[in-house]
Amino acid sequence: IVSLWEYVAGWASHFSPVSYFLCSGQHLITAVADHLFGLKTTSWELGRFRSVIELDSPSVTAEQVAAIEQSVNEKIRDRLPVNVQELSLDDPEVEQVRGRGLPGDHAGPIRVVTIKGIDSNMCCGTHVSNLSDLQVIKILGTEKGKKNKTNLLFLAGNRVLKWMERSHGTEKALTAMLKCGAEDHVEAVKKLQNTTKLLQKNNLNLLRDLAVHIAHSLRNSPDWGGVVVLHRKEGDSEFMNIIANEIGSEETLLFLTVGDEKGAGLFLLAGPAEAVETVGPRVAEILEGKGAGKNGRFQGKATKMSRRAEAQVLLQDYVSTQSAEE
Ligand SMILES: *[C@@H]1O[C@H](CO)[C@@H](O)[C@H](O)[C@H]1NC(C)=O
Ligand SMILES: *[C@@H]1O[C@H](CO)[C@@H](O)[C@H](O)[C@H]1NC(C)=O
Ligand SMILES: *[C@@H]1O[C@H](CO)[C@@H](O)[C@H](O)[C@H]1NC(C)=O
C-alpha cells in the first residue's frame, strides 16, 4: 500500500500553508503524469499565481492534459490520505529513500511522504494530510519549455477560486469596453486591431501628402531665404524629412518640429551644411534634447518643445550675422 517515498530535510517544516497546498498539488500531478503516460517531472516552480511543472517530453497532447486533470481530481474526491513519517538516519528504510536521491552527506531526520496508492519518487516540501484538502486542481494548459521539455501550468486549491475571480473581473471590464459578450472578445479585439492598422496606414499617407503641400507653401513664405519655421503636433521623423527633401534648400535654414508643444518631440534642421553643423548642437541644447546629423541635416529628440522660440531666435541671429559678414 505504501508505494511512495520521499525525503525532505528539516527545513521543509518552515513552508507556509500556501506552498504546502501547491507542493501536494505538484506532487499529485507529477505522480499521475508518470503513472498514466510515463511523463517524468524534471523540475517545477510554485508561483504566486500559477505554478509550473516541467515534463520531460517535447509535447504533451490536450487529451493527455485532460486525462491527468481528470485523474488528479478523482483522487482528490476520493480523499486519499497523505502520511508523513519521520525516520532517523539509522532506520533500515532509509536505504530505500537513499536510492531515490538522498544526498550522501544528508544529516538529521528524514521525512517520508506517502500518498496511498500513488507511485512517485519526486520530493517536495510539507504536504496536506488528506488530498481532500487540495479541493481541486485546474491544469491551465501547456507551454513549450526548454529543449525537448513541456511546461504544464496549473492551479491548486484556493488559487483556482482566486483565478476565477480575477478572470471574471477582467472579462466584465472587457465586456463593458468592447460592448459584446465574452465569447466575442477575441474577435472584437482582432477587428479593433485591423481598424487601427488601417487608420495608421491612412494617417501615414495623409501625412506624406500633407508634407509635400507644406513644402510647396513654405517655398512661397516671406521668410524664404532666411529662417523658415514650422511646428506640427502630429507628425514624425518621416514627415519632417519629406518636407526637407521636397524643399531641398541650400539657401534657407529650415527648422521643423513635431510633438507636444509643451513637452517632448522631435526636431529637424536643414539648410546650408556649415550653418546646420554649427547651430544643430546648440538647438539640441536649448530644447534639452539630443541630436546628430551630417550633409546639411541635423535631427534629434527634444524634451522641452516650449523653448522652440529661443531656438528660433538663435537661428535668426545666426543668419543675420552671416549675411552682415558677407
Ligand atoms: C480525508 O478527509 C475527509 C474530509 O475531512 C474525511 O471525510 C476522510 O475520512 C479523510 N480520509 C482519510 C483516509 O483520512
Ligand atoms: C530532442 O529530441 C529529439 C528527438 O528525440 C532528438 O533528436 C534531439 O537531439 C533532442 N534534443 C535535445 C536538445 O535533447
Ligand atoms: C482582420 O484582417 C485580416 C487580414 O486582413 C482578415 O483576414 C480578418 O478577417 C480581419 N478580422 C476581422 C475581425 O475583421
mmCIF file with all atom_site columns, N, CA, C and O in Angstrom, residues 116-160:
data_model
loop_
_atom_site.group_PDB
_atom_site.id
_atom_site.type_symbol
_atom_site.label_atom_id
_atom_site.label_alt_id
_atom_site.label_comp_id
_atom_site.label_asym_id
_atom_site.label_entity_id
_atom_site.label_seq_id
_atom_site.pdbx_PDB_ins_code
_atom_site.Cartn_x
_atom_site.Cartn_y
_atom_site.Cartn_z
_atom_site.occupancy
_atom_site.B_iso_or_equiv
_atom_site.pdbx_formal_charge
_atom_site.auth_seq_id
_atom_site.auth_comp_id
_atom_site.auth_asym_id
_atom_site.auth_atom_id
_atom_site.pdbx_PDB_model_num
ATOM 1   N N  . LYS A 1 116 ? -1.396  7.319  -0.463  1.00 0.00 ? 116 LYS A N  1
ATOM 2   C CA . LYS A 1 116 ? -1.837  5.940  -0.618  1.00 0.00 ? 116 LYS A CA 1
ATOM 3   C C  . LYS A 1 116 ? -2.140  5.631  -2.091  1.00 0.00 ? 116 LYS A C  1
ATOM 4   O O  . LYS A 1 116 ? -2.888  6.374  -2.735  1.00 0.00 ? 116 LYS A O  1
ATOM 5   N N  . GLY A 1 117 ? -1.538  4.570  -2.572  1.00 0.00 ? 117 GLY A N  1
ATOM 6   C CA . GLY A 1 117 ? -1.887  4.080  -3.903  1.00 0.00 ? 117 GLY A CA 1
ATOM 7   C C  . GLY A 1 117 ? -1.312  4.860  -5.075  1.00 0.00 ? 117 GLY A C  1
ATOM 8   O O  . GLY A 1 117 ? -1.651  4.606  -6.221  1.00 0.00 ? 117 GLY A O  1
ATOM 9   N N  . ILE A 1 118 ? -0.454  5.825  -4.807  1.00 0.00 ? 118 ILE A N  1
ATOM 10  C CA . ILE A 1 118 ? 0.129   6.586  -5.911  1.00 0.00 ? 118 ILE A CA 1
ATOM 11  C C  . ILE A 1 118 ? 1.633   6.412  -5.866  1.00 0.00 ? 118 ILE A C  1
ATOM 12  O O  . ILE A 1 118 ? 2.247   6.516  -4.818  1.00 0.00 ? 118 ILE A O  1
ATOM 13  N N  . ASP A 1 119 ? 2.206   6.145  -6.993  1.00 0.00 ? 119 ASP A N  1
ATOM 14  C CA . ASP A 1 119 ? 3.637   5.919  -7.017  1.00 0.00 ? 119 ASP A CA 1
ATOM 15  C C  . ASP A 1 119 ? 4.381   7.100  -7.620  1.00 0.00 ? 119 ASP A C  1
ATOM 16  O O  . ASP A 1 119 ? 4.030   7.592  -8.673  1.00 0.00 ? 119 ASP A O  1
ATOM 17  N N  . SER A 1 120 ? 5.386   7.550  -6.932  1.00 0.00 ? 120 SER A N  1
ATOM 18  C CA . SER A 1 120 ? 6.228   8.624  -7.462  1.00 0.00 ? 120 SER A CA 1
ATOM 19  C C  . SER A 1 120 ? 7.501   8.658  -6.664  1.00 0.00 ? 120 SER A C  1
ATOM 20  O O  . SER A 1 120 ? 7.570   8.127  -5.563  1.00 0.00 ? 120 SER A O  1
ATOM 21  N N  . ASN A 1 121 ? 8.533   9.255  -7.213  1.00 0.00 ? 121 ASN A N  1
ATOM 22  C CA . ASN A 1 121 ? 9.729   9.373  -6.392  1.00 0.00 ? 121 ASN A CA 1
ATOM 23  C C  . ASN A 1 121 ? 10.224  10.813 -6.324  1.00 0.00 ? 121 ASN A C  1
ATOM 24  O O  . ASN A 1 121 ? 11.358  11.075 -5.996  1.00 0.00 ? 121 ASN A O  1
ATOM 25  N N  . MET A 1 122 ? 9.336   11.747 -6.623  1.00 0.00 ? 122 MET A N  1
ATOM 26  C CA . MET A 1 122 ? 9.738   13.139 -6.525  1.00 0.00 ? 122 MET A CA 1
ATOM 27  C C  . MET A 1 122 ? 9.626   13.587 -5.068  1.00 0.00 ? 122 MET A C  1
ATOM 28  O O  . MET A 1 122 ? 8.961   12.955 -4.270  1.00 0.00 ? 122 MET A O  1
ATOM 29  N N  . CYS A 1 123 ? 10.289  14.690 -4.754  1.00 0.00 ? 123 CYS A N  1
ATOM 30  C CA . CYS A 1 123 ? 10.170  15.161 -3.396  1.00 0.00 ? 123 CYS A CA 1
ATOM 31  C C  . CYS A 1 123 ? 9.840   16.636 -3.362  1.00 0.00 ? 123 CYS A C  1
ATOM 32  O O  . CYS A 1 123 ? 10.058  17.357 -4.314  1.00 0.00 ? 123 CYS A O  1
ATOM 33  N N  . CYS A 1 124 ? 9.285   17.063 -2.291  1.00 0.00 ? 124 CYS A N  1
ATOM 34  C CA . CYS A 1 124 ? 8.878   18.460 -2.192  1.00 0.00 ? 124 CYS A CA 1
ATOM 35  C C  . CYS A 1 124 ? 8.786   18.837 -0.718  1.00 0.00 ? 124 CYS A C  1
ATOM 36  O O  . CYS A 1 124 ? 9.333   18.163 0.143   1.00 0.00 ? 124 CYS A O  1
ATOM 37  N N  . GLY A 1 125 ? 8.101   19.921 -0.408  1.00 0.00 ? 125 GLY A N  1
ATOM 38  C CA . GLY A 1 125 ? 8.021   20.400 0.970   1.00 0.00 ? 125 GLY A CA 1
ATOM 39  C C  . GLY A 1 125 ? 6.940   19.707 1.778   1.00 0.00 ? 125 GLY A C  1
ATOM 40  O O  . GLY A 1 125 ? 6.652   18.539 1.575   1.00 0.00 ? 125 GLY A O  1
ATOM 41  N N  . THR A 1 126 ? 6.360   20.421 2.677   1.00 0.00 ? 126 THR A N  1
ATOM 42  C CA . THR A 1 126 ? 5.320   19.876 3.548   1.00 0.00 ? 126 THR A CA 1
ATOM 43  C C  . THR A 1 126 ? 4.065   19.567 2.727   1.00 0.00 ? 126 THR A C  1
ATOM 44  O O  . THR A 1 126 ? 3.860   20.159 1.684   1.00 0.00 ? 126 THR A O  1
ATOM 45  N N  . HIS A 1 127 ? 3.259   18.671 3.233   1.00 0.00 ? 127 HIS A N  1
ATOM 46  C CA . HIS A 1 127 ? 2.093   18.262 2.460   1.00 0.00 ? 127 HIS A CA 1
ATOM 47  C C  . HIS A 1 127 ? 0.803   18.354 3.265   1.00 0.00 ? 127 HIS A C  1
ATOM 48  O O  . HIS A 1 127 ? 0.833   18.391 4.493   1.00 0.00 ? 127 HIS A O  1
ATOM 49  N N  . VAL A 1 128 ? -0.292  18.341 2.542   1.00 0.00 ? 128 VAL A N  1
ATOM 50  C CA . VAL A 1 128 ? -1.588  18.213 3.207   1.00 0.00 ? 128 VAL A CA 1
ATOM 51  C C  . VAL A 1 128 ? -1.659  16.799 3.771   1.00 0.00 ? 128 VAL A C  1
ATOM 52  O O  . VAL A 1 128 ? -0.942  15.912 3.326   1.00 0.00 ? 128 VAL A O  1
ATOM 53  N N  . SER A 1 129 ? -2.544  16.566 4.752   1.00 0.00 ? 129 SER A N  1
ATOM 54  C CA . SER A 1 129 ? -2.600  15.233 5.329   1.00 0.00 ? 129 SER A CA 1
ATOM 55  C C  . SER A 1 129 ? -3.664  14.386 4.656   1.00 0.00 ? 129 SER A C  1
ATOM 56  O O  . SER A 1 129 ? -3.770  13.188 4.891   1.00 0.00 ? 129 SER A O  1
ATOM 57  N N  . ASN A 1 130 ? -4.441  15.004 3.817   1.00 0.00 ? 130 ASN A N  1
ATOM 58  C CA . ASN A 1 130 ? -5.527  14.300 3.154   1.00 0.00 ? 130 ASN A CA 1
ATOM 59  C C  . ASN A 1 130 ? -5.747  15.045 1.843   1.00 0.00 ? 130 ASN A C  1
ATOM 60  O O  . ASN A 1 130 ? -5.874  16.268 1.823   1.00 0.00 ? 130 ASN A O  1
ATOM 61  N N  . LEU A 1 131 ? -5.786  14.319 0.724   1.00 0.00 ? 131 LEU A N  1
ATOM 62  C CA . LEU A 1 131 ? -5.868  15.013 -0.569  1.00 0.00 ? 131 LEU A CA 1
ATOM 63  C C  . LEU A 1 131 ? -7.105  15.894 -0.691  1.00 0.00 ? 131 LEU A C  1
ATOM 64  O O  . LEU A 1 131 ? -7.133  16.836 -1.470  1.00 0.00 ? 131 LEU A O  1
ATOM 65  N N  . SER A 1 132 ? -8.146  15.596 0.123   1.00 0.00 ? 132 SER A N  1
ATOM 66  C CA . SER A 1 132 ? -9.355  16.421 0.026   1.00 0.00 ? 132 SER A CA 1
ATOM 67  C C  . SER A 1 132 ? -9.055  17.875 0.374   1.00 0.00 ? 132 SER A C  1
ATOM 68  O O  . SER A 1 132 ? -9.757  18.782 -0.064  1.00 0.00 ? 132 SER A O  1
ATOM 69  N N  . ASP A 1 133 ? -7.996  18.102 1.155   1.00 0.00 ? 133 ASP A N  1
ATOM 70  C CA . ASP A 1 133 ? -7.619  19.483 1.493   1.00 0.00 ? 133 ASP A CA 1
ATOM 71  C C  . ASP A 1 133 ? -7.261  20.297 0.248   1.00 0.00 ? 133 ASP A C  1
ATOM 72  O O  . ASP A 1 133 ? -7.292  21.521 0.264   1.00 0.00 ? 133 ASP A O  1
ATOM 73  N N  . LEU A 1 134 ? -6.873  19.612 -0.810  1.00 0.00 ? 134 LEU A N  1
ATOM 74  C CA . LEU A 1 134 ? -6.488  20.324 -2.037  1.00 0.00 ? 134 LEU A CA 1
ATOM 75  C C  . LEU A 1 134 ? -7.688  20.945 -2.762  1.00 0.00 ? 134 LEU A C  1
ATOM 76  O O  . LEU A 1 134 ? -7.525  21.830 -3.581  1.00 0.00 ? 134 LEU A O  1
ATOM 77  N N  . GLN A 1 135 ? -8.878  20.438 -2.476  1.00 0.00 ? 135 GLN A N  1
ATOM 78  C CA . GLN A 1 135 ? -10.137 20.887 -3.091  1.00 0.00 ? 135 GLN A CA 1
ATOM 79  C C  . GLN A 1 135 ? -10.241 20.570 -4.573  1.00 0.00 ? 135 GLN A C  1
ATOM 80  O O  . GLN A 1 135 ? -11.147 19.874 -5.013  1.00 0.00 ? 135 GLN A O  1
ATOM 81  N N  . VAL A 1 136 ? -9.324  21.122 -5.359  1.00 0.00 ? 136 VAL A N  1
ATOM 82  C CA . VAL A 1 136 ? -9.404  20.936 -6.806  1.00 0.00 ? 136 VAL A CA 1
ATOM 83  C C  . VAL A 1 136 ? -8.070  21.329 -7.432  1.00 0.00 ? 136 VAL A C  1
ATOM 84  O O  . VAL A 1 136 ? -7.325  22.128 -6.863  1.00 0.00 ? 136 VAL A O  1
ATOM 85  N N  . ILE A 1 137 ? -7.776  20.726 -8.582  1.00 0.00 ? 137 ILE A N  1
ATOM 86  C CA . ILE A 1 137 ? -6.613  21.146 -9.364  1.00 0.00 ? 137 ILE A CA 1
ATOM 87  C C  . ILE A 1 137 ? -7.091  21.499 -10.764 1.00 0.00 ? 137 ILE A C  1
ATOM 88  O O  . ILE A 1 137 ? -7.876  20.757 -11.369 1.00 0.00 ? 137 ILE A O  1
ATOM 89  N N  . LYS A 1 138 ? -6.681  22.648 -11.250 1.00 0.00 ? 138 LYS A N  1
ATOM 90  C CA . LYS A 1 138 ? -7.012  23.023 -12.630 1.00 0.00 ? 138 LYS A CA 1
ATOM 91  C C  . LYS A 1 138 ? -5.712  23.101 -13.421 1.00 0.00 ? 138 LYS A C  1
ATOM 92  O O  . LYS A 1 138 ? -4.797  23.844 -13.044 1.00 0.00 ? 138 LYS A O  1
ATOM 93  N N  . ILE A 1 139 ? -5.624  22.314 -14.473 1.00 0.00 ? 139 ILE A N  1
ATOM 94  C CA . ILE A 1 139 ? -4.463  22.429 -15.359 1.00 0.00 ? 139 ILE A CA 1
ATOM 95  C C  . ILE A 1 139 ? -4.840  23.427 -16.450 1.00 0.00 ? 139 ILE A C  1
ATOM 96  O O  . ILE A 1 139 ? -5.773  23.208 -17.218 1.00 0.00 ? 139 ILE A O  1
ATOM 97  N N  . LEU A 1 140 ? -4.129  24.540 -16.480 1.00 0.00 ? 140 LEU A N  1
ATOM 98  C CA . LEU A 1 140 ? -4.479  25.618 -17.416 1.00 0.00 ? 140 LEU A CA 1
ATOM 99  C C  . LEU A 1 140 ? -4.067  25.288 -18.837 1.00 0.00 ? 140 LEU A C  1
ATOM 100 O O  . LEU A 1 140 ? -4.686  25.742 -19.789 1.00 0.00 ? 140 LEU A O  1
ATOM 101 N N  . GLY A 1 141 ? -3.021  24.487 -18.970 1.00 0.00 ? 141 GLY A N  1
ATOM 102 C CA . GLY A 1 141 ? -2.561  24.133 -20.306 1.00 0.00 ? 141 GLY A CA 1
ATOM 103 C C  . GLY A 1 141 ? -1.065  23.901 -20.320 1.00 0.00 ? 141 GLY A C  1
ATOM 104 O O  . GLY A 1 141 ? -0.442  23.778 -19.262 1.00 0.00 ? 141 GLY A O  1
ATOM 105 N N  . THR A 1 142 ? -0.520  23.837 -21.530 1.00 0.00 ? 142 THR A N  1
ATOM 106 C CA . THR A 1 142 ? 0.915   23.585 -21.648 1.00 0.00 ? 142 THR A CA 1
ATOM 107 C C  . THR A 1 142 ? 1.591   24.720 -22.401 1.00 0.00 ? 142 THR A C  1
ATOM 108 O O  . THR A 1 142 ? 0.942   25.460 -23.141 1.00 0.00 ? 142 THR A O  1
ATOM 109 N N  . GLU A 1 143 ? 2.876   24.838 -22.173 1.00 0.00 ? 143 GLU A N  1
ATOM 110 C CA . GLU A 1 143 ? 3.703   25.787 -22.927 1.00 0.00 ? 143 GLU A CA 1
ATOM 111 C C  . GLU A 1 143 ? 4.983   25.068 -23.301 1.00 0.00 ? 143 GLU A C  1
ATOM 112 O O  . GLU A 1 143 ? 5.428   24.180 -22.577 1.00 0.00 ? 143 GLU A O  1
ATOM 113 N N  . LYS A 1 144 ? 5.570   25.510 -24.409 1.00 0.00 ? 144 LYS A N  1
ATOM 114 C CA . LYS A 1 144 ? 6.841   24.931 -24.805 1.00 0.00 ? 144 LYS A CA 1
ATOM 115 C C  . LYS A 1 144 ? 7.869   25.269 -23.724 1.00 0.00 ? 144 LYS A C  1
ATOM 116 O O  . LYS A 1 144 ? 7.984   26.420 -23.298 1.00 0.00 ? 144 LYS A O  1
ATOM 117 N N  . GLY A 1 145 ? 8.586   24.272 -23.265 1.00 0.00 ? 145 GLY A N  1
ATOM 118 C CA . GLY A 1 145 ? 9.584   24.507 -22.229 1.00 0.00 ? 145 GLY A CA 1
ATOM 119 C C  . GLY A 1 145 ? 10.977  24.614 -22.817 1.00 0.00 ? 145 GLY A C  1
ATOM 120 O O  . GLY A 1 145 ? 11.149  24.981 -23.977 1.00 0.00 ? 145 GLY A O  1
ATOM 121 N N  . LYS A 1 146 ? 11.959  24.268 -22.002 1.00 0.00 ? 146 LYS A N  1
ATOM 122 C CA . LYS A 1 146 ? 13.339  24.248 -22.501 1.00 0.00 ? 146 LYS A CA 1
ATOM 123 C C  . LYS A 1 146 ? 13.467  23.116 -23.523 1.00 0.00 ? 146 LYS A C  1
ATOM 124 O O  . LYS A 1 146 ? 12.486  22.439 -23.829 1.00 0.00 ? 146 LYS A O  1
ATOM 125 N N  . LYS A 1 147 ? 14.673  22.869 -23.994 1.00 0.00 ? 147 LYS A N  1
ATOM 126 C CA . LYS A 1 147 ? 14.900  21.848 -25.018 1.00 0.00 ? 147 LYS A CA 1
ATOM 127 C C  . LYS A 1 147 ? 14.177  20.534 -24.713 1.00 0.00 ? 147 LYS A C  1
ATOM 128 O O  . LYS A 1 147 ? 14.442  19.902 -23.695 1.00 0.00 ? 147 LYS A O  1
ATOM 129 N N  . ASN A 1 148 ? 13.282  20.152 -25.609 1.00 0.00 ? 148 ASN A N  1
ATOM 130 C CA . ASN A 1 148 ? 12.563  18.879 -25.505 1.00 0.00 ? 148 ASN A CA 1
ATOM 131 C C  . ASN A 1 148 ? 11.742  18.727 -24.219 1.00 0.00 ? 148 ASN A C  1
ATOM 132 O O  . ASN A 1 148 ? 11.461  17.611 -23.807 1.00 0.00 ? 148 ASN A O  1
ATOM 133 N N  . LYS A 1 149 ? 11.375  19.832 -23.594 1.00 0.00 ? 149 LYS A N  1
ATOM 134 C CA . LYS A 1 149 ? 10.550  19.755 -22.379 1.00 0.00 ? 149 LYS A CA 1
ATOM 135 C C  . LYS A 1 149 ? 9.241   20.500 -22.628 1.00 0.00 ? 149 LYS A C  1
ATOM 136 O O  . LYS A 1 149 ? 9.158   21.374 -23.493 1.00 0.00 ? 149 LYS A O  1
ATOM 137 N N  . THR A 1 150 ? 8.239   20.142 -21.840 1.00 0.00 ? 150 THR A N  1
ATOM 138 C CA . THR A 1 150 ? 6.954   20.847 -21.915 1.00 0.00 ? 150 THR A CA 1
ATOM 139 C C  . THR A 1 150 ? 6.567   21.288 -20.519 1.00 0.00 ? 150 THR A C  1
ATOM 140 O O  . THR A 1 150 ? 6.682   20.521 -19.562 1.00 0.00 ? 150 THR A O  1
ATOM 141 N N  . ASN A 1 151 ? 6.135   22.523 -20.398 1.00 0.00 ? 151 ASN A N  1
ATOM 142 C CA . ASN A 1 151 ? 5.683   23.020 -19.098 1.00 0.00 ? 151 ASN A CA 1
ATOM 143 C C  . ASN A 1 151 ? 4.174   22.871 -18.972 1.00 0.00 ? 151 ASN A C  1
ATOM 144 O O  . ASN A 1 151 ? 3.430   23.230 -19.874 1.00 0.00 ? 151 ASN A O  1
ATOM 145 N N  . LEU A 1 152 ? 3.779   22.333 -17.828 1.00 0.00 ? 152 LEU A N  1
ATOM 146 C CA . LEU A 1 152 ? 2.361   22.173 -17.519 1.00 0.00 ? 152 LEU A CA 1
ATOM 147 C C  . LEU A 1 152 ? 2.014   23.254 -16.497 1.00 0.00 ? 152 LEU A C  1
ATOM 148 O O  . LEU A 1 152 ? 2.648   23.353 -15.453 1.00 0.00 ? 152 LEU A O  1
ATOM 149 N N  . LEU A 1 153 ? 1.030   24.092 -16.818 1.00 0.00 ? 153 LEU A N  1
ATOM 150 C CA . LEU A 1 153 ? 0.659   25.176 -15.902 1.00 0.00 ? 153 LEU A CA 1
ATOM 151 C C  . LEU A 1 153 ? -0.560  24.741 -15.099 1.00 0.00 ? 153 LEU A C  1
ATOM 152 O O  . LEU A 1 153 ? -1.518  24.243 -15.670 1.00 0.00 ? 153 LEU A O  1
ATOM 153 N N  . PHE A 1 154 ? -0.498  24.931 -13.800 1.00 0.00 ? 154 PHE A N  1
ATOM 154 C CA . PHE A 1 154 ? -1.652  24.500 -13.001 1.00 0.00 ? 154 PHE A CA 1
ATOM 155 C C  . PHE A 1 154 ? -1.944  25.423 -11.828 1.00 0.00 ? 154 PHE A C  1
ATOM 156 O O  . PHE A 1 154 ? -1.106  26.228 -11.413 1.00 0.00 ? 154 PHE A O  1
ATOM 157 N N  . LEU A 1 155 ? -3.168  25.276 -11.331 1.00 0.00 ? 155 LEU A N  1
ATOM 158 C CA . LEU A 1 155 ? -3.599  25.979 -10.120 1.00 0.00 ? 155 LEU A CA 1
ATOM 159 C C  . LEU A 1 155 ? -4.113  24.922 -9.163  1.00 0.00 ? 155 LEU A C  1
ATOM 160 O O  . LEU A 1 155 ? -4.670  23.916 -9.585  1.00 0.00 ? 155 LEU A O  1
ATOM 161 N N  . ALA A 1 156 ? -3.945  25.165 -7.856  1.00 0.00 ? 156 ALA A N  1
ATOM 162 C CA . ALA A 1 156 ? -4.470  24.209 -6.878  1.00 0.00 ? 156 ALA A CA 1
ATOM 163 C C  . ALA A 1 156 ? -5.212  24.961 -5.781  1.00 0.00 ? 156 ALA A C  1
ATOM 164 O O  . ALA A 1 156 ? -4.868  26.090 -5.441  1.00 0.00 ? 156 ALA A O  1
ATOM 165 N N  . GLY A 1 157 ? -6.241  24.295 -5.247  1.00 0.00 ? 157 GLY A N  1
ATOM 166 C CA . GLY A 1 157 ? -6.955  24.799 -4.069  1.00 0.00 ? 157 GLY A CA 1
ATOM 167 C C  . GLY A 1 157 ? -7.574  26.158 -4.276  1.00 0.00 ? 157 GLY A C  1
ATOM 168 O O  . GLY A 1 157 ? -8.164  26.474 -5.318  1.00 0.00 ? 157 GLY A O  1
ATOM 169 N N  . ASN A 1 158 ? -7.346  27.009 -3.289  1.00 0.00 ? 158 ASN A N  1
ATOM 170 C CA . ASN A 1 158 ? -7.934  28.329 -3.260  1.00 0.00 ? 158 ASN A CA 1
ATOM 171 C C  . ASN A 1 158 ? -7.549  29.189 -4.453  1.00 0.00 ? 158 ASN A C  1
ATOM 172 O O  . ASN A 1 158 ? -8.259  30.106 -4.839  1.00 0.00 ? 158 ASN A O  1
ATOM 173 N N  . ARG A 1 159 ? -6.400  28.890 -5.035  1.00 0.00 ? 159 ARG A N  1
ATOM 174 C CA . ARG A 1 159 ? -5.948  29.707 -6.165  1.00 0.00 ? 159 ARG A CA 1
ATOM 175 C C  . ARG A 1 159 ? -6.845  29.561 -7.383  1.00 0.00 ? 159 ARG A C  1
ATOM 176 O O  . ARG A 1 159 ? -6.880  30.448 -8.232  1.00 0.00 ? 159 ARG A O  1
ATOM 177 N N  . VAL A 1 160 ? -7.527  28.436 -7.456  1.00 0.00 ? 160 VAL A N  1
ATOM 178 C CA . VAL A 1 160 ? -8.481  28.262 -8.556  1.00 0.00 ? 160 VAL A CA 1
ATOM 179 C C  . VAL A 1 160 ? -9.580  29.316 -8.404  1.00 0.00 ? 160 VAL A C  1
ATOM 180 O O  . VAL A 1 160 ? -9.973  29.982 -9.369  1.00 0.00 ? 160 VAL A O  1
#
